[in-house]
Amino acid sequence: MTVPHGGLPSPPTKVPVNAMTVDVEDYFHVSAFAPYVERHTWDRLPCRVERNTERILDIFAYRQVRATFFVLGWVAERYPSLVRRIVDAGHELACHGYSHIRVTEQTPDQFREDAGRAKALLEDIAGCPVLGYRAATYSIGAKTLWALPILEELGFRYSSSIYPVRHDLYGMPEAPRFAFRPMGTRSLLEIPITTVRWGKRNYPCGGGGYFRLLPYQVSRWAMARVNRSDGQACIFYFHPWELDPDQPRQRGIGLKARFRHYFNLSRMERRLQRLLSDFQWDTMAKVFLAHHDTSPSDCQ
């Protein structure tokens, strides 16, 4: 299976509205910690995802921002009231799988079971359709494109699981930079995480660790360039644990993982507040689906 060489252009607009997204998982779910934190210990670790996500909801309410929350099934099962609060606040509910297992570590049947289980759980709690999916650690790439038709079979209308960059943990630099319909699907839309083109290479500017590692002005410049030069909406993502500098520290983790995870956590909320003020924001469904003949979900 291959991906098309070009994306689907968005309608021209003077000031594109961008999509704000949150990957709702706890600090110990991070894929880089997988060699150090065994899954069977998750329930014994102090959970901070509920309080951190509630803080995000408060920030969004103050800034009058609507966002898409890609909620991990493991979290939804333990905090159903949090899922309902997300929906009641007018945000879009989307799926982050159940177990936070990379697609590269699953068979097609295992992937179908994990994504389907999480979708059914979220819809049961929220009482409305869940249209969006995001793979753990952006692990849909050149070798796992078989996952996209499965998502369509499960009833998802869009995925935001491909990052068109080079990275040691993920990435598909040859993928289109903007929304496209993958070959092998009829209506599914893949909406890659935002990159800025400089020379012959794509550089990440859609949030996550890069937003904490680089000076804020770099991220702001890159996103503004995508809005103005490419005429495209950006996708920004972050995690609740990134606003929690007091989270428990994991022992024995590698230097690279430690640096990526903990660097600038104390500055994240302040930077996020600036970002919410500097750009216009809405949900994934509102920003992208209306432009591609797909009805938005009632779950927002």
XYZ file of C-alpha atoms in Angstrom:
300
model
C 0.000 0.000 0.000
C 1.250 3.484 -0.835
C 0.206 6.990 -0.018
C -0.663 9.557 -2.685
C 1.947 12.148 -3.503
C -0.314 15.097 -2.801
C -2.781 16.126 -0.138
C -6.237 17.610 -0.372
C -5.975 21.406 -0.336
C -8.024 23.331 2.170
C -10.165 26.186 0.917
C -8.275 29.486 0.834
C -8.698 31.613 3.924
C -7.024 34.795 5.101
C -6.423 33.628 8.657
C -6.635 29.827 8.997
C -8.135 28.490 12.190
C -5.839 25.853 13.690
C -6.700 22.619 15.491
C -5.784 22.323 19.175
C -5.413 18.731 20.396
C -4.585 16.980 23.660
C -3.359 13.382 23.941
C -4.926 12.339 27.240
C -2.499 9.906 28.829
C -0.517 9.882 32.070
C 3.226 10.358 32.538
C 3.877 6.603 32.864
C 2.148 5.798 29.555
C 4.896 7.474 27.524
C 6.377 5.042 24.995
C 9.934 6.077 25.851
C 9.307 4.808 29.394
C 8.064 1.404 28.232
C 11.413 -0.355 28.898
C 11.397 0.988 32.477
C 7.714 0.983 33.525
C 5.961 -2.360 33.070
C 2.295 -2.266 32.092
C 1.159 -4.418 34.984
C 2.430 -1.724 37.393
C 0.374 1.128 35.906
C -2.484 0.720 38.390
C -0.068 0.931 41.297
C 1.468 4.237 40.232
C 0.111 7.598 41.381
C -2.190 8.861 38.617
C -2.152 12.566 37.814
C -3.975 12.602 34.485
C -7.341 13.636 35.925
C -6.131 16.731 37.776
C -3.833 17.745 34.906
C -6.585 17.396 32.294
C -8.977 19.365 34.477
C -6.372 22.126 34.604
C -6.287 22.129 30.799
C -10.073 22.327 30.650
C -9.960 25.350 32.943
C -7.348 27.042 30.742
C -9.369 26.379 27.605
C -12.543 27.674 29.258
C -10.791 30.894 30.264
C -9.403 31.356 26.748
C -12.690 30.265 25.112
C -10.899 27.587 23.098
C -12.478 24.372 21.827
C -10.102 21.455 21.318
C -9.984 17.774 20.428
C -9.087 15.382 23.245
C -7.619 12.065 22.053
C -8.364 10.018 25.149
C -6.594 6.763 25.956
C -9.084 3.959 26.643
C -7.149 2.950 29.772
C -7.744 6.450 31.150
C -11.405 6.609 30.092
C -12.162 3.320 31.799
C -10.819 4.624 35.114
C -12.022 8.223 34.838
C -15.360 8.198 32.964
C -16.426 11.441 34.640
C -13.419 13.153 33.049
C -14.573 12.001 29.617
C -18.034 13.394 30.273
C -16.591 16.703 31.470
C -14.606 17.022 28.224
C -17.754 16.550 26.154
C -19.946 18.705 28.405
C -17.460 21.563 27.989
C -18.022 21.502 24.213
C -14.798 19.813 23.152
C -14.444 17.019 20.614
C -13.843 13.532 22.012
C -11.483 11.360 19.966
C -9.652 8.058 20.440
C -6.019 7.371 21.346
C -6.391 3.586 21.375
C -6.775 1.581 24.551
C -3.357 0.394 25.739
C -0.921 2.925 24.231
C 0.838 0.238 22.228
C 2.627 1.329 19.083
C 1.050 0.073 15.883
C 4.471 -1.278 14.903
C 4.202 -3.705 17.830
C 0.747 -5.042 16.910
C -0.672 -7.420 14.334
C -3.646 -6.176 12.301
C -6.022 -8.214 14.482
C -4.495 -6.853 17.680
C -4.714 -3.318 16.332
C -8.356 -3.788 15.355
C -9.198 -5.105 18.818
C -7.349 -2.292 20.646
C -8.779 0.566 18.562
C -12.262 -0.924 18.464
C -12.314 -1.529 22.214
C -11.317 2.055 22.944
C -13.823 3.529 20.474
C -16.695 1.498 21.913
C -15.722 2.444 25.467
C -15.550 6.163 24.721
C -18.843 6.149 22.836
C -20.542 4.264 25.645
C -19.347 6.783 28.237
C -20.023 9.898 26.154
C -23.156 8.741 24.329
C -22.054 10.076 20.956
C -19.955 8.960 17.942
C -16.170 9.199 18.082
C -14.795 10.092 14.648
C -11.077 10.675 15.226
C -8.138 8.416 16.042
C -4.491 9.056 16.880
C -1.984 6.221 17.149
C 0.383 5.942 20.092
C 3.648 7.741 19.297
C 2.497 8.498 15.733
C 3.282 4.904 14.881
C 1.398 4.689 11.595
C 4.044 4.974 8.925
C 5.346 3.325 5.774
C 5.289 -0.187 7.283
C 1.931 0.143 9.066
C -0.316 1.779 6.468
C -2.473 -1.355 6.717
C -3.898 0.222 9.881
C -5.721 2.996 8.002
C -8.309 0.781 6.227
C -8.935 -0.915 9.581
C -9.730 2.450 11.133
C -12.202 3.095 8.338
C -13.800 -0.319 8.929
C -14.220 0.572 12.607
C -16.134 3.718 11.704
C -13.496 6.393 12.182
C -13.740 9.301 9.762
C -10.243 10.646 10.260
C -6.840 9.733 11.654
C -4.068 12.032 12.855
C -1.358 9.393 13.198
C 1.361 10.196 10.659
C 4.206 12.611 11.353
C 6.032 13.476 8.082
C 9.457 13.921 9.711
C 12.564 11.883 10.427
C 12.714 10.759 14.065
C 14.239 7.850 15.942
C 10.856 6.720 17.328
C 8.437 7.558 14.500
C 8.045 9.436 11.248
C 7.245 9.099 7.561
C 9.024 12.003 5.853
C 7.762 11.014 2.396
C 4.098 11.353 3.437
C 2.074 14.396 2.361
C 2.372 17.281 4.794
C -1.327 18.088 4.741
C -4.632 16.212 4.840
C -5.015 13.410 2.295
C -7.096 10.321 1.635
C -4.866 7.228 1.886
C -4.961 4.673 -0.894
C -6.985 1.645 0.142
C -9.628 3.777 1.869
C -12.780 5.403 0.515
C -13.611 8.168 2.955
C -11.005 8.168 5.731
C -8.961 11.348 5.993
C -5.404 11.232 7.320
C -4.401 14.574 8.835
C -0.634 14.577 9.509
C 0.919 16.528 12.355
C 2.103 19.928 11.191
C 5.572 20.443 9.776
C 7.276 23.459 8.272
C 9.213 23.021 5.022
C 12.712 24.491 4.991
C 14.925 23.642 2.064
C 14.349 20.009 1.163
C 13.329 18.831 4.621
C 10.285 18.904 6.876
C 10.766 20.190 10.403
C 8.328 19.518 13.258
C 6.279 22.429 14.544
C 3.107 20.757 15.799
C 3.849 20.677 19.503
C 4.971 17.906 21.839
C 8.555 17.884 23.059
C 9.707 20.237 20.301
C 7.485 22.973 21.706
C 9.277 22.704 25.056
C 12.768 22.213 23.649
C 12.807 25.120 21.189
C 12.349 28.805 22.026
C 8.684 29.801 21.812
C 9.357 32.281 19.002
C 10.623 29.445 16.777
C 7.368 27.532 17.135
C 5.323 30.668 16.649
C 7.249 31.611 13.492
C 6.946 28.109 12.017
C 3.200 27.861 12.594
C 2.611 31.343 11.232
C 4.608 30.386 8.132
C 2.368 27.347 7.558
C -0.721 29.524 7.969
C 0.496 32.284 5.665
C 2.831 30.709 3.109
C 1.099 27.334 2.766
C -2.382 28.674 3.489
C -3.003 25.646 5.708
C -4.324 25.083 9.199
C -1.874 23.749 11.784
C -2.387 20.950 14.273
C -0.909 21.447 17.731
C -0.707 18.645 20.298
C 0.465 18.237 23.863
C -0.077 15.940 26.863
C -1.532 16.671 30.309
C 1.713 15.561 31.991
C 3.578 18.348 30.159
C 1.873 20.872 32.445
C 2.975 18.971 35.560
C 6.561 19.768 36.648
C 5.908 18.060 39.991
C 5.109 14.648 38.514
C 6.994 11.642 39.972
C 10.424 11.141 38.420
C 11.149 7.753 36.890
C 14.376 6.081 37.960
C 16.859 4.360 35.703
C 15.672 5.880 32.424
C 18.147 6.808 29.707
C 19.587 10.300 29.409
C 17.828 11.016 26.103
C 14.414 9.937 27.411
C 14.946 11.891 30.618
C 15.872 15.069 28.739
C 12.982 14.820 26.289
C 10.402 14.179 28.970
C 11.358 16.598 31.733
C 12.951 19.552 29.944
C 11.064 22.847 30.404
C 7.967 21.334 32.041
C 7.858 24.371 34.324
C 7.568 26.693 31.299
C 4.969 24.722 29.367
C 1.808 26.298 30.767
C 3.077 29.825 30.206
C 4.005 28.988 26.609
C 0.641 27.337 26.031
C -1.151 30.450 27.263
C 0.797 32.542 24.752
C 0.016 30.120 21.944
C -3.708 30.218 22.690
C -3.592 34.005 22.423
C -1.402 34.214 19.315
C -3.495 31.935 17.047
C -7.114 30.987 16.431
C -8.179 27.497 17.528
C -10.962 24.957 17.147
C -11.473 21.177 17.085
C -10.125 18.772 14.464
C -13.640 18.066 13.219
C -14.529 21.730 12.838
C -11.243 22.690 11.172
C -10.844 19.764 8.778
C -13.916 17.604 8.298
C -16.256 20.336 7.127
C -13.824 21.020 4.279
C -13.835 17.422 3.074
C -17.522 16.472 2.954
C -17.502 14.676 6.295
C -20.125 15.521 8.890
C -18.730 16.672 12.260
C -19.523 14.532 15.288
C -22.130 15.437 17.882
C -19.377 14.658 20.420
C -18.106 18.232 20.496
